[in-house]
Coordinates of N, CA, C and O in Angstrom, one line a residue:
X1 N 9.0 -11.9 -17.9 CA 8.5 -10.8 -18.6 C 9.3 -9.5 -18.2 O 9.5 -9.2 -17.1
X2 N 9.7 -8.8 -19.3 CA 10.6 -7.6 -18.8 C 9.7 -6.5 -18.3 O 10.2 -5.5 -17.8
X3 N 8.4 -6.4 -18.3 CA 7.7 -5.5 -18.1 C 7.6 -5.6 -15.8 O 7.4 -4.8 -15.0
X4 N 7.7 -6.8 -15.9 CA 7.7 -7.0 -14.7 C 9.2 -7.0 -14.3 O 9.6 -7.9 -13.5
X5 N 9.9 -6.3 -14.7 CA 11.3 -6.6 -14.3 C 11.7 -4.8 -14.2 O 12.7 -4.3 -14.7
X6 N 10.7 -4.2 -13.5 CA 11.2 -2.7 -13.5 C 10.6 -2.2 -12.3 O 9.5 -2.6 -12.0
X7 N 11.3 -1.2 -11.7 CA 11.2 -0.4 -10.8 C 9.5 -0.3 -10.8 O 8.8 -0.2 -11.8
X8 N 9.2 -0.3 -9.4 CA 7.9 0.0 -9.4 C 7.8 1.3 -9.5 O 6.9 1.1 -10.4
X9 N 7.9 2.6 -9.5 CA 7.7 3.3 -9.9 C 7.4 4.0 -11.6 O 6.7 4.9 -12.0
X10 N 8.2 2.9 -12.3 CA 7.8 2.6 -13.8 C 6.9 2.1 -14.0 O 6.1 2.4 -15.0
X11 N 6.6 1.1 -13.1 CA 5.7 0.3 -13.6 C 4.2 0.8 -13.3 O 3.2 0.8 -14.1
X12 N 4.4 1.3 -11.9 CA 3.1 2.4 -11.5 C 1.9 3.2 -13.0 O 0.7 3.0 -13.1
X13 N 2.7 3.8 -13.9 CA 2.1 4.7 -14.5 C 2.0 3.8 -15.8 O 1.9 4.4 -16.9
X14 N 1.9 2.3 -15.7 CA 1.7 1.6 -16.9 C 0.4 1.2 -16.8 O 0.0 1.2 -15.6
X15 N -0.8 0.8 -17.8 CA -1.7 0.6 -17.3 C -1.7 -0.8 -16.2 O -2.1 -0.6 -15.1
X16 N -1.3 -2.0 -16.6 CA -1.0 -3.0 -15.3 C -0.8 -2.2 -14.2 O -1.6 -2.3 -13.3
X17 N 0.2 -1.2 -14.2 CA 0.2 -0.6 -12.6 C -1.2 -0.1 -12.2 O -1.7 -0.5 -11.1
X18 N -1.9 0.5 -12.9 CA -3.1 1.6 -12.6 C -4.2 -0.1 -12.3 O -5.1 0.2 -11.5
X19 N -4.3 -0.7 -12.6 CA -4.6 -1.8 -12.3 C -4.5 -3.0 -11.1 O -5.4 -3.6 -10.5
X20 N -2.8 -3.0 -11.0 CA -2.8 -3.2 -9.5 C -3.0 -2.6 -8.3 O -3.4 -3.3 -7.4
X21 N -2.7 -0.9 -8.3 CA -3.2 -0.2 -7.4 C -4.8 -0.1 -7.2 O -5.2 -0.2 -6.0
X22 N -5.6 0.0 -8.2 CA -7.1 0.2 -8.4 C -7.1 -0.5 -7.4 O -7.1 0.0 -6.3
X23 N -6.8 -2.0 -7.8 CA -7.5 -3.5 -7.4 C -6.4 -3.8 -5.5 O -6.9 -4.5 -4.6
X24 N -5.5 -3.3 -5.3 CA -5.6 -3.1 -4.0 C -6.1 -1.8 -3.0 O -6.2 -2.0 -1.8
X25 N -6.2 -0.7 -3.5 CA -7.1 0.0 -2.8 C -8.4 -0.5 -2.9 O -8.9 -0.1 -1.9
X26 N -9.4 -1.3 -3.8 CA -10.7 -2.3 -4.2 C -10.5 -3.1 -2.7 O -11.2 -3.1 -1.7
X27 N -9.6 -3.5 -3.0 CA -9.3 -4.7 -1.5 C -9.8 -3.9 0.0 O -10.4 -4.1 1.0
X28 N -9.0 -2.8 -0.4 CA -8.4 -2.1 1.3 C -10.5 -1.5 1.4 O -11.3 -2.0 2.2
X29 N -10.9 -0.5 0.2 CA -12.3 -0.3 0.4 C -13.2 -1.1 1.0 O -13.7 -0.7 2.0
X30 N -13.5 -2.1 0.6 CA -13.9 -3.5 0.6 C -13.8 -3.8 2.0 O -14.8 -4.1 2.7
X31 N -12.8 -3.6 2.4 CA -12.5 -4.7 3.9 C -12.7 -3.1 5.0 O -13.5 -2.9 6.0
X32 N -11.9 -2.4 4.6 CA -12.4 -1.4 5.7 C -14.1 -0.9 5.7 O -14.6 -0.2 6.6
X33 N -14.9 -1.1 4.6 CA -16.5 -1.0 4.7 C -17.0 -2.5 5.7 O -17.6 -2.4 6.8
X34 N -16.7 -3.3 5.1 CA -17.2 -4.8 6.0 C -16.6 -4.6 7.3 O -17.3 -5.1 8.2
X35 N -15.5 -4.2 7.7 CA -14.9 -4.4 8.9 C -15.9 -3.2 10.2 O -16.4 -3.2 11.3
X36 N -15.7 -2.6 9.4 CA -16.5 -1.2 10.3 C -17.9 -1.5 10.1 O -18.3 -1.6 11.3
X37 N -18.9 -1.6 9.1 CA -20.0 -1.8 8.9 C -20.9 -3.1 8.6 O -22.1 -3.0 8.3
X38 N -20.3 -4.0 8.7 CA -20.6 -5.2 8.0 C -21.5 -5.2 6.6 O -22.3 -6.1 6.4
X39 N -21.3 -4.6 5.9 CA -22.0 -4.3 4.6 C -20.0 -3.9 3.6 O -18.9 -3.5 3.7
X40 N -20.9 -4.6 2.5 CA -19.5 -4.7 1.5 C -19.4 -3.2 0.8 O -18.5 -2.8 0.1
X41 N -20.9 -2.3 1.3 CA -20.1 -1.1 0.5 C -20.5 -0.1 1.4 O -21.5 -0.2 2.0
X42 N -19.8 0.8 1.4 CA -20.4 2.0 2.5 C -19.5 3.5 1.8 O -18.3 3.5 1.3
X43 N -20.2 4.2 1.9 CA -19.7 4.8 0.8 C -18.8 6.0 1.9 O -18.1 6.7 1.1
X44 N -18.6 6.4 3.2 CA -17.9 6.7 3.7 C -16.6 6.2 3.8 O -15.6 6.9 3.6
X45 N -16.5 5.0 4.2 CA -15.6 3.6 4.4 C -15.0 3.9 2.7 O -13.8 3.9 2.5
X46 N -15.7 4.0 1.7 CA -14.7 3.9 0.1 C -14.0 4.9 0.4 O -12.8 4.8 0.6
X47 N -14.7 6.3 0.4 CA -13.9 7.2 0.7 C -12.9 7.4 1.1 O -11.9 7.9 0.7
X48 N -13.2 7.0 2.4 CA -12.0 7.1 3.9 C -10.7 6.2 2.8 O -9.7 6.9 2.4
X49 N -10.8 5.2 2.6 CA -10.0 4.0 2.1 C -8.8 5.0 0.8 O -7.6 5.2 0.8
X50 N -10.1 5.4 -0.1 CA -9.4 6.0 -0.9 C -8.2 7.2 -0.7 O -7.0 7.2 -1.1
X51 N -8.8 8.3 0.1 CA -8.2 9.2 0.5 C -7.3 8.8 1.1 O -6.3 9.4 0.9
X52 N -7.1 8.1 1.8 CA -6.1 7.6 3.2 C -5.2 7.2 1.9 O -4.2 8.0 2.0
X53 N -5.0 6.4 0.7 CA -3.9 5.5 0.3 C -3.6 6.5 -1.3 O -3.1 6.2 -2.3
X54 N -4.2 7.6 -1.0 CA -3.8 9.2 -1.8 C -2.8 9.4 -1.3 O -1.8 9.2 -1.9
X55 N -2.9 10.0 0.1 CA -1.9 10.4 0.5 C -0.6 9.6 1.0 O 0.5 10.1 0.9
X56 N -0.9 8.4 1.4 CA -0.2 7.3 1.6 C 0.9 7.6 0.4 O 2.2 7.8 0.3
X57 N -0.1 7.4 -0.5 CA 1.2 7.3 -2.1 C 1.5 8.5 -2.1 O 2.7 8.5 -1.8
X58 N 1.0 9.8 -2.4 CA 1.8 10.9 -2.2 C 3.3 11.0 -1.6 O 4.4 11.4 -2.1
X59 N 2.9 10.5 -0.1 CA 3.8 10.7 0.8 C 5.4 9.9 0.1 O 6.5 10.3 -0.1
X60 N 4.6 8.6 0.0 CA 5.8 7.0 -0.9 C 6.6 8.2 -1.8 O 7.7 8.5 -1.7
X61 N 5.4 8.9 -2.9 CA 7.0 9.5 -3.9 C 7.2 10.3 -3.6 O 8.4 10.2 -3.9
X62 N 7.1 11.5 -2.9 CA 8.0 12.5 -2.6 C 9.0 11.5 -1.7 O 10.2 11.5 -2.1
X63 N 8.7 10.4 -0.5 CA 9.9 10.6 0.2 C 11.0 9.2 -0.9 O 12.2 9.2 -0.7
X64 N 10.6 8.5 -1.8 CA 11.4 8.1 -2.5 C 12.3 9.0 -3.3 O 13.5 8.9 -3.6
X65 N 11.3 9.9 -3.6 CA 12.2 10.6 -4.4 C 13.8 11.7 -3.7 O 14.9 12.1 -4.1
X66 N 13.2 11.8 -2.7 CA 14.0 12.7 -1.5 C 15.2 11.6 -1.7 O 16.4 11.5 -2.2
X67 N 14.1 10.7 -1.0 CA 16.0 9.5 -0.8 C 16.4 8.7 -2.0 O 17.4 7.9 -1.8
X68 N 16.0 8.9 -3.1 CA 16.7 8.4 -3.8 C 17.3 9.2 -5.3 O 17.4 8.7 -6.4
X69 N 17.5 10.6 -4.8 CA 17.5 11.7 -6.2 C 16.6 11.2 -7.5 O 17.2 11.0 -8.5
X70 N 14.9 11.1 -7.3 CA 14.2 11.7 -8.4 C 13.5 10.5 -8.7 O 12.5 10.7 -9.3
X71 N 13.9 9.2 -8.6 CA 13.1 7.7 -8.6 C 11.8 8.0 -8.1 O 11.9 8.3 -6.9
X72 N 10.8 7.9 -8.5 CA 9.2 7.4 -7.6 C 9.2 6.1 -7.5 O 9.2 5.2 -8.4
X73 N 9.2 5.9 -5.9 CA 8.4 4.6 -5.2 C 9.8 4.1 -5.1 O 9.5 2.9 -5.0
X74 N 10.9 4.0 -5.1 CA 11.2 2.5 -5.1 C 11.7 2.7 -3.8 O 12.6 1.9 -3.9
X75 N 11.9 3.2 -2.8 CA 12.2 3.0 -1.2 C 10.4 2.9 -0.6 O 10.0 2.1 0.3
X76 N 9.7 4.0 -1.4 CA 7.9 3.1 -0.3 C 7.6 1.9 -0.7 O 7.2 1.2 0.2
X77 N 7.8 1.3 -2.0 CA 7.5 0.2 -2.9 C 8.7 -0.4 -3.4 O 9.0 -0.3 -4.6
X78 N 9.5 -1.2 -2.5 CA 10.5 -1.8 -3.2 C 10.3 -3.0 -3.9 O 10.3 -4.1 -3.4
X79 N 10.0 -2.6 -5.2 CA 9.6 -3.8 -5.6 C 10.8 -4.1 -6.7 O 11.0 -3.3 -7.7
X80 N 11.6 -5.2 -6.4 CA 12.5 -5.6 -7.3 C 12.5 -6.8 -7.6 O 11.5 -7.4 -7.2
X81 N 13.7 -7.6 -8.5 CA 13.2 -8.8 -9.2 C 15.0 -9.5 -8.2 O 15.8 -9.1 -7.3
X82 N 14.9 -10.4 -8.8 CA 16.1 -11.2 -8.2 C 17.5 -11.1 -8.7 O 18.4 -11.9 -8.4
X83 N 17.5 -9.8 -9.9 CA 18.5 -9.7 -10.7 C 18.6 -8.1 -9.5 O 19.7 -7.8 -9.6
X84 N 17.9 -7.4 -8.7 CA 18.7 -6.7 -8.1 C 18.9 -7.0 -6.6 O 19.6 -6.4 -5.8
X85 N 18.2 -8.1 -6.3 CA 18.2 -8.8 -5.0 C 18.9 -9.9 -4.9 O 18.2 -10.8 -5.3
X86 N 20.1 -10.3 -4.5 CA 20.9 -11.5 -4.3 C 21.6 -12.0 -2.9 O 22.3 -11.4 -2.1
X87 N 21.2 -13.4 -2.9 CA 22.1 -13.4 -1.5 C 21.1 -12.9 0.0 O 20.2 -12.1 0.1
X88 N 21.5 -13.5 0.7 CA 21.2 -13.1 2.1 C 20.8 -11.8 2.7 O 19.7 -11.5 3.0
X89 N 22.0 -11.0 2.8 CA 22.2 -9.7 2.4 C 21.0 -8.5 1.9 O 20.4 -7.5 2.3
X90 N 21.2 -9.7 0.4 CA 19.8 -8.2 -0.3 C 18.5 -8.5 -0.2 O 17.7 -7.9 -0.8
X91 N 18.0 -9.5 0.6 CA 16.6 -9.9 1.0 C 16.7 -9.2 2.3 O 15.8 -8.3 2.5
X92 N 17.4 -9.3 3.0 CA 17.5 -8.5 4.5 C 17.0 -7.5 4.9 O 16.2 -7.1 5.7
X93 N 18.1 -6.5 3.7 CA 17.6 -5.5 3.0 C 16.1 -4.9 2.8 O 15.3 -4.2 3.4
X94 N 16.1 -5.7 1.7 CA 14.3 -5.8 1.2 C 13.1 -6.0 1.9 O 12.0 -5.8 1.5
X95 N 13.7 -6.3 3.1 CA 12.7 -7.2 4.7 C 12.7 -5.8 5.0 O 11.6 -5.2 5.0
X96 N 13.7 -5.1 5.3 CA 13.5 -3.8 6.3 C 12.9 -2.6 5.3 O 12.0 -1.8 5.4
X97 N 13.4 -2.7 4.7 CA 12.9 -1.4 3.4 C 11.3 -1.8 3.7 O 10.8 -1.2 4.6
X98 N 10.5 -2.8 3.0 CA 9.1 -3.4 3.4 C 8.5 -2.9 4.6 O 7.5 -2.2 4.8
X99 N 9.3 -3.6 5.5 CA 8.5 -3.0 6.7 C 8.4 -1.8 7.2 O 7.3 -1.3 7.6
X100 N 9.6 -1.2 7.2 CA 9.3 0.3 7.2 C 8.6 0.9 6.6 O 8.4 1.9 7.2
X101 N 7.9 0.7 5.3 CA 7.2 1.0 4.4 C 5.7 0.8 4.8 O 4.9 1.7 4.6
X102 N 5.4 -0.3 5.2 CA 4.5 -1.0 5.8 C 4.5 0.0 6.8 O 3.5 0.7 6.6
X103 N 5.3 0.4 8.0 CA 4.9 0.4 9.1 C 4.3 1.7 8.8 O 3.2 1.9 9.3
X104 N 5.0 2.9 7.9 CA 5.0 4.1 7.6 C 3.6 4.5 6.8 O 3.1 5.6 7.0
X105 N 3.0 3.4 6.0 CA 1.6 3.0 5.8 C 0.5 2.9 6.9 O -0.4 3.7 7.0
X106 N 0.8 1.9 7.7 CA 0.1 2.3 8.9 C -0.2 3.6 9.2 O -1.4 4.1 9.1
X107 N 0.7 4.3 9.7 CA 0.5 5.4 10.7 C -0.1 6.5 9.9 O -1.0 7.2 10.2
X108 N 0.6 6.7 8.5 CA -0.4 7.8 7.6 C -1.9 7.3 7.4 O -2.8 8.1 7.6
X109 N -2.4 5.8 7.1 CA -3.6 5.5 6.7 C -4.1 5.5 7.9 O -5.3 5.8 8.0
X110 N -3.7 5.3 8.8 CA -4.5 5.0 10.6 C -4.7 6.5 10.7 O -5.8 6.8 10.4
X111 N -4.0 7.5 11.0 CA -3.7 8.7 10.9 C -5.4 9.6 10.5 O -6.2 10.1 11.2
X112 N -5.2 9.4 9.1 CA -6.1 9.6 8.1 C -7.2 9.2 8.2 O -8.1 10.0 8.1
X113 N -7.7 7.7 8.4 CA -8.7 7.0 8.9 C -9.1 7.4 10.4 O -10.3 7.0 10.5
X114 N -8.7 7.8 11.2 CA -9.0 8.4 12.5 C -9.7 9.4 12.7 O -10.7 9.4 13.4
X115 N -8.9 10.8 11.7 CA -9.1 11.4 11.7 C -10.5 12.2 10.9 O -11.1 13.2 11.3
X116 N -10.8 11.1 9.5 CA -12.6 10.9 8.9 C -12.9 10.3 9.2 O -14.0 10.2 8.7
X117 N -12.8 9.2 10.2 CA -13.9 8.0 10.8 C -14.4 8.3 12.3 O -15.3 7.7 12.9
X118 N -13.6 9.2 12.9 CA -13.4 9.2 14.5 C -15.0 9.4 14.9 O -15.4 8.8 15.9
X119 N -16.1 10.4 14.1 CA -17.2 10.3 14.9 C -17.9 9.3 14.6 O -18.9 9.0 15.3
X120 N -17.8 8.9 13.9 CA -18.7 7.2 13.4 C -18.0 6.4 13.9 O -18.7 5.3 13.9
X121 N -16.8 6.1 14.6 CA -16.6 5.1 15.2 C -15.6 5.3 16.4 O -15.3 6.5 16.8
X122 N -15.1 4.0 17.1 CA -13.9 4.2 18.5 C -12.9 4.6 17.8 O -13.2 5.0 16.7
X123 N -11.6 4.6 18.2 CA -10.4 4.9 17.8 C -9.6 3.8 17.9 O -8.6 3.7 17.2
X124 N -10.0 2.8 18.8 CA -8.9 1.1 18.5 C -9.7 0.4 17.5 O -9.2 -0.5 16.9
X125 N -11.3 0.7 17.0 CA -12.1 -0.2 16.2 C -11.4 0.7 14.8 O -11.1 -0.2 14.0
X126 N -11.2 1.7 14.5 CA -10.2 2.5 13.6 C -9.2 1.9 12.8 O -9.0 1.6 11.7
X127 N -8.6 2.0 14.1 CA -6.8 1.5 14.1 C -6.5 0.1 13.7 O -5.6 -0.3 12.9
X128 N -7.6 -0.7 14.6 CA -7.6 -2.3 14.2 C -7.9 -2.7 12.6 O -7.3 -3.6 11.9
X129 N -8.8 -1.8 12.3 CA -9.2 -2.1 11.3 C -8.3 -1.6 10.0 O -8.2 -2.0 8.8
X130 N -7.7 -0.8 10.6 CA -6.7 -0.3 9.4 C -5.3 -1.4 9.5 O -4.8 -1.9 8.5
X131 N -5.0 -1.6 10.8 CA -4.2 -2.7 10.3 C -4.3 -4.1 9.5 O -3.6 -4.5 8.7
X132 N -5.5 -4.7 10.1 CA -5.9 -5.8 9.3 C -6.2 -5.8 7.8 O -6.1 -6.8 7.1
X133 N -6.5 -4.7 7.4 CA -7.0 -4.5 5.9 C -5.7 -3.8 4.9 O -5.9 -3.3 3.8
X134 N -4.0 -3.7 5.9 CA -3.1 -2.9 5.3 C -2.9 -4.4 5.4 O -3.0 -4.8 4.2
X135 N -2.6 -5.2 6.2 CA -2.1 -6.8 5.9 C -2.3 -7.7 5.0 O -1.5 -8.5 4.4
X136 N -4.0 -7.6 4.7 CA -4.6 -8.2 3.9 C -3.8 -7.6 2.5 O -3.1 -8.3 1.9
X137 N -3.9 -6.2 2.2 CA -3.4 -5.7 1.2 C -2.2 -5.9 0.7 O -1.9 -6.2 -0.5
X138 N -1.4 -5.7 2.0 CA 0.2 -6.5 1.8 C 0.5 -7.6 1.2 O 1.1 -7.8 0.1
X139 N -0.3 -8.5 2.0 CA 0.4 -9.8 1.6 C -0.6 -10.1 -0.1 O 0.0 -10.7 -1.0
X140 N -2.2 -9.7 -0.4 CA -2.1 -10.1 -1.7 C -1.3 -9.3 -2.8 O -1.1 -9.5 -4.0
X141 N -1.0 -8.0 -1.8 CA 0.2 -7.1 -3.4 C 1.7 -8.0 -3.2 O 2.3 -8.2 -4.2
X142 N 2.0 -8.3 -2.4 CA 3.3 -9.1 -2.0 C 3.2 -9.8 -2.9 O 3.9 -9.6 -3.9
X143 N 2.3 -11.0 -2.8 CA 2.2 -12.3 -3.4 C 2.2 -11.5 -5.1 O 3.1 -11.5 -5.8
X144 N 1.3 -11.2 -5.2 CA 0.6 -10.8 -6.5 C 2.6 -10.6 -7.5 O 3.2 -11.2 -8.3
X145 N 2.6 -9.5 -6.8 CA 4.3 -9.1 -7.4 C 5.0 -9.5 -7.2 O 5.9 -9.6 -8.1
X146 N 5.4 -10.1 -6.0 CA 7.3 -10.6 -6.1 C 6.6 -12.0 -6.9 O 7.5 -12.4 -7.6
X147 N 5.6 -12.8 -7.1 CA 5.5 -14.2 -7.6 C 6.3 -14.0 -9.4 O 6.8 -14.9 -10.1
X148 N 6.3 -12.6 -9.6 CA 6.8 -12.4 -10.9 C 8.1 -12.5 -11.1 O 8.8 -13.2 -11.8
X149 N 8.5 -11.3 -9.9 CA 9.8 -10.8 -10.0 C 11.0 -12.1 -9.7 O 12.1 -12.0 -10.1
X150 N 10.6 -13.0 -8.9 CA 11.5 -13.9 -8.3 C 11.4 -15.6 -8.7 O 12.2 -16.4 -8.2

């Protein structure tokens, strides 16, 4: 499908994009309410979830755009197909762009979630939970997208 064969940043402002984002911030809500509360909805926990991966993405296009003169997303969200990834080489690539991305996710949503969750909860029950529910997120937007692109 050529629609899946474009810079995520294009693809972002299509409705499918506004759709995959909804449905993994849905995810990240979801798991950071159950994880902290054991209840599937807490309306602090949506909150927190939401605002945290506002800024998260904010952060993704300005600094995409910085490094890449004017592109949104494609260094926070490298999401490419196998016609720009070939070879050893450009997976390697793609491995570190990701995780950096990932890791840079962490520290703004942990950050953010710390900083509105801190009197309702510890700060490792926070942190833990932000990573488990950025993983969970990862790997079903991972799956979800590259199953297209590759």
């Amino acid at each position: 499908m050529i629609i899946l064969n474009v810079s995520f940043g294009i693809y972002a402002f299509l409705p499918q994009g506004w759709l995959f984002m909804i449905t993994i911030i849905l995810i990240e809500c979801l798991g950071l309410s159950y994880l902290l509360t054991k209840k599937w909805y807490d309306g602090k926990a949506f909150k927190t979830a939401i605002f945290s991966n506002l800024i998260s993405g904010i952060f993704g296009i300005v600094t995409s755009m910085i490094l890449n003169g004017g592109w949104w997303l494609v260094v926070w969200f490298p999401w490419v197909s196998d016609n720009e990834v070939s070879g050893t080489k450009g997976f390697k690539w793609l491995a570190i762009f990701y995780a950096i991305a990932f890791v840079l996710t962490l520290l703004i949503e942990g950050l953010v979630n710390y900083l509105m969750l801190k009197k309702d909860y510890k700060k490792p029950q926070i942190l833990l939970t932000t990573l488990i529910v950025n993983i969970i997120s990862y790997v079903i937007g991972s799956l979800a997208m590259y199953s297209y692109s590759f």
